[in-house]
Amino acid sequence: MSDAVDRPAHYTKGAVECIDAVDAAISDLEGVEAHYTASAIQYLWRWKSKGGVEDLQKAQWYVSRLIETVAL
């Protein structure tokens, strides 16, 4: 059952919630690296069921920012 606040459908895939996947993915990151990575994952996670191409573009924006940060 979908709950718009605690378990929105666009952030749940099967038994996995996006927040749990993000927490695992950024567990070894800090600061803006963690933020940019988490944001990109969230947009990629939900693009098909919520924002479409716009969410893909937002994810791309965060990945570009991450690359700029890491490449310094």
Coordinates of N, CA and C in Angstrom, one line a residue:
M1 N 0.8 -1.2 0.0 CA 0.0 0.0 0.0 C 0.9 1.2 0.0
S2 N 0.5 2.2 -0.8 CA 1.3 3.4 -1.0 C 0.9 4.5 0.1
D3 N 1.9 5.1 0.6 CA 1.6 6.2 1.6 C 2.4 7.4 1.1
A4 N 1.8 8.5 0.7 CA 2.4 9.6 0.0 C 3.5 10.2 0.9
V5 N 3.5 10.0 2.2 CA 4.6 10.6 3.0 C 5.6 9.6 3.4
D6 N 5.2 8.5 4.0 CA 6.1 7.5 4.5 C 6.6 6.5 3.5
R7 N 5.9 6.2 2.5 CA 6.2 5.2 1.5 C 5.6 5.5 0.1
P8 N 6.0 6.6 -0.5 CA 5.5 6.9 -1.8 C 5.8 5.9 -2.8
A9 N 4.9 5.6 -3.7 CA 5.0 4.5 -4.7 C 6.2 4.8 -5.6
H10 N 6.5 6.1 -5.9 CA 7.6 6.3 -6.8 C 9.0 6.2 -6.2
Y11 N 9.0 6.0 -4.9 CA 10.3 5.7 -4.2 C 10.4 4.3 -3.6
T12 N 9.5 3.4 -4.1 CA 9.6 2.0 -3.7 C 9.5 1.1 -4.9
K13 N 10.5 0.3 -5.0 CA 10.6 -0.7 -6.0 C 10.6 -2.1 -5.4
G14 N 9.6 -2.8 -5.5 CA 9.5 -4.1 -4.9 C 9.6 -3.9 -3.4
A15 N 10.5 -4.6 -2.7 CA 10.6 -4.5 -1.3 C 11.7 -3.4 -0.9
V16 N 12.3 -2.8 -1.9 CA 13.4 -1.8 -1.6 C 12.8 -0.4 -1.7
E17 N 13.1 0.4 -0.6 CA 12.8 1.8 -0.7 C 14.1 2.6 -1.1
C18 N 13.9 3.6 -1.8 CA 15.0 4.4 -2.3 C 15.9 4.9 -1.2
I19 N 15.3 5.3 -0.1 CA 16.1 5.9 1.0 C 17.1 4.9 1.6
D20 N 16.7 3.6 1.6 CA 17.6 2.5 2.1 C 18.7 2.3 1.1
A21 N 18.4 2.3 -0.2 CA 19.4 2.2 -1.2 C 20.4 3.4 -1.2
V22 N 19.8 4.6 -1.0 CA 20.7 5.8 -1.0 C 21.6 5.7 0.3
D23 N 21.0 5.4 1.4 CA 21.8 5.3 2.6 C 23.0 4.4 2.4
A24 N 22.8 3.2 1.8 CA 23.9 2.3 1.5 C 24.9 2.9 0.6
A25 N 24.4 3.5 -0.5 CA 25.3 4.0 -1.5 C 26.2 5.2 -1.1
I26 N 25.7 5.9 -0.1 CA 26.5 7.1 0.4 C 27.2 6.9 1.7
S27 N 27.2 5.6 2.2 CA 27.7 5.4 3.5 C 29.2 5.7 3.7
D28 N 29.9 5.7 2.6 CA 31.3 6.1 2.7 C 31.6 7.5 2.1
L29 N 30.6 8.3 1.9 CA 30.8 9.6 1.4 C 30.4 10.7 2.4
E30 N 30.9 11.9 2.2 CA 30.6 13.0 3.1 C 30.3 14.2 2.3
G31 N 29.6 15.2 2.9 CA 29.4 16.5 2.4 C 28.7 16.5 1.0
V32 N 29.2 17.4 0.1 CA 28.6 17.6 -1.2 C 28.7 16.3 -2.0
E33 N 29.7 15.5 -1.8 CA 29.8 14.2 -2.6 C 28.6 13.3 -2.2
A34 N 28.3 13.2 -1.0 CA 27.1 12.4 -0.5 C 25.8 13.1 -1.0
H35 N 25.7 14.4 -1.0 CA 24.5 15.0 -1.4 C 24.2 14.9 -2.9
Y36 N 25.3 15.1 -3.7 CA 25.1 15.0 -5.2 C 24.8 13.6 -5.6
T37 N 25.5 12.6 -4.9 CA 25.2 11.2 -5.2 C 23.8 10.8 -4.9
A38 N 23.4 11.2 -3.7 CA 22.1 10.8 -3.2 C 21.0 11.4 -4.1
S39 N 21.2 12.7 -4.5 CA 20.2 13.4 -5.3 C 20.1 12.7 -6.7
A40 N 21.2 12.4 -7.3 CA 21.2 11.7 -8.6 C 20.5 10.4 -8.5
I41 N 20.8 9.6 -7.5 CA 20.1 8.3 -7.3 C 18.6 8.5 -7.2
Q42 N 18.2 9.4 -6.4 CA 16.8 9.6 -6.2 C 16.1 10.0 -7.5
Y43 N 16.7 10.8 -8.3 CA 16.0 11.2 -9.6 C 16.0 10.0 -10.5
L44 N 17.1 9.2 -10.5 CA 17.2 8.0 -11.4 C 16.2 7.0 -10.9
W45 N 16.0 6.9 -9.7 CA 15.1 5.9 -9.1 C 13.7 6.1 -9.5
R46 N 13.3 7.3 -9.5 CA 11.8 7.6 -9.7 C 11.5 8.1 -11.2
W47 N 12.5 8.3 -12.0 CA 12.2 9.0 -13.3 C 11.0 8.4 -14.1
K48 N 11.0 7.1 -14.2 CA 9.9 6.4 -15.0 C 8.5 6.6 -14.4
S49 N 8.4 6.6 -13.1 CA 7.1 6.7 -12.5 C 6.7 8.1 -12.0
K50 N 7.6 9.1 -12.1 CA 7.2 10.4 -11.7 C 7.5 11.5 -12.7
G51 N 8.8 11.8 -12.8 CA 9.2 13.0 -13.6 C 9.7 12.8 -15.0
G52 N 9.8 11.6 -15.5 CA 10.2 11.4 -16.9 C 11.5 12.0 -17.2
V53 N 11.6 12.5 -18.4 CA 12.9 13.0 -18.9 C 13.4 14.2 -18.0
E54 N 12.5 14.9 -17.4 CA 13.0 16.0 -16.5 C 13.8 15.5 -15.4
D55 N 13.3 14.3 -14.8 CA 14.1 13.7 -13.7 C 15.4 13.2 -14.2
L56 N 15.5 12.7 -15.4 CA 16.8 12.2 -15.9 C 17.7 13.4 -16.1
Q57 N 17.2 14.5 -16.5 CA 18.0 15.7 -16.7 C 18.5 16.2 -15.3
K58 N 17.7 16.2 -14.3 CA 18.1 16.6 -13.0 C 19.2 15.7 -12.5
A59 N 19.0 14.4 -12.7 CA 20.0 13.4 -12.3 C 21.4 13.7 -13.0
Q60 N 21.3 14.0 -14.2 CA 22.5 14.4 -15.0 C 23.1 15.6 -14.5
W61 N 22.3 16.6 -14.0 CA 22.9 17.8 -13.5 C 23.7 17.5 -12.2
Y62 N 23.1 16.6 -11.3 CA 23.8 16.3 -10.1 C 25.1 15.5 -10.4
V63 N 25.0 14.6 -11.4 CA 26.2 13.8 -11.7 C 27.3 14.8 -12.3
S64 N 26.9 15.7 -13.1 CA 27.9 16.7 -13.6 C 28.5 17.5 -12.5
R65 N 27.7 17.9 -11.5 CA 28.2 18.6 -10.3 C 29.2 17.8 -9.5
L66 N 28.8 16.5 -9.4 CA 29.7 15.6 -8.7 C 31.0 15.4 -9.4
I67 N 31.0 15.3 -10.7 CA 32.2 15.1 -11.5 C 33.1 16.4 -11.3
E68 N 32.5 17.6 -11.4 CA 33.2 18.8 -11.2 C 33.9 18.9 -9.9
T69 N 33.2 18.4 -8.9 CA 33.7 18.4 -7.5 C 34.9 17.5 -7.3
V70 N 34.7 16.3 -7.8 CA 35.7 15.2 -7.6 C 36.9 15.5 -8.5
A71 N 36.7 16.1 -9.6 CA 37.8 16.4 -10.6 C 38.7 17.5 -10.1
L72 N 38.3 18.3 -9.1 CA 39.2 19.4 -8.6 C 40.5 19.0 -8.1

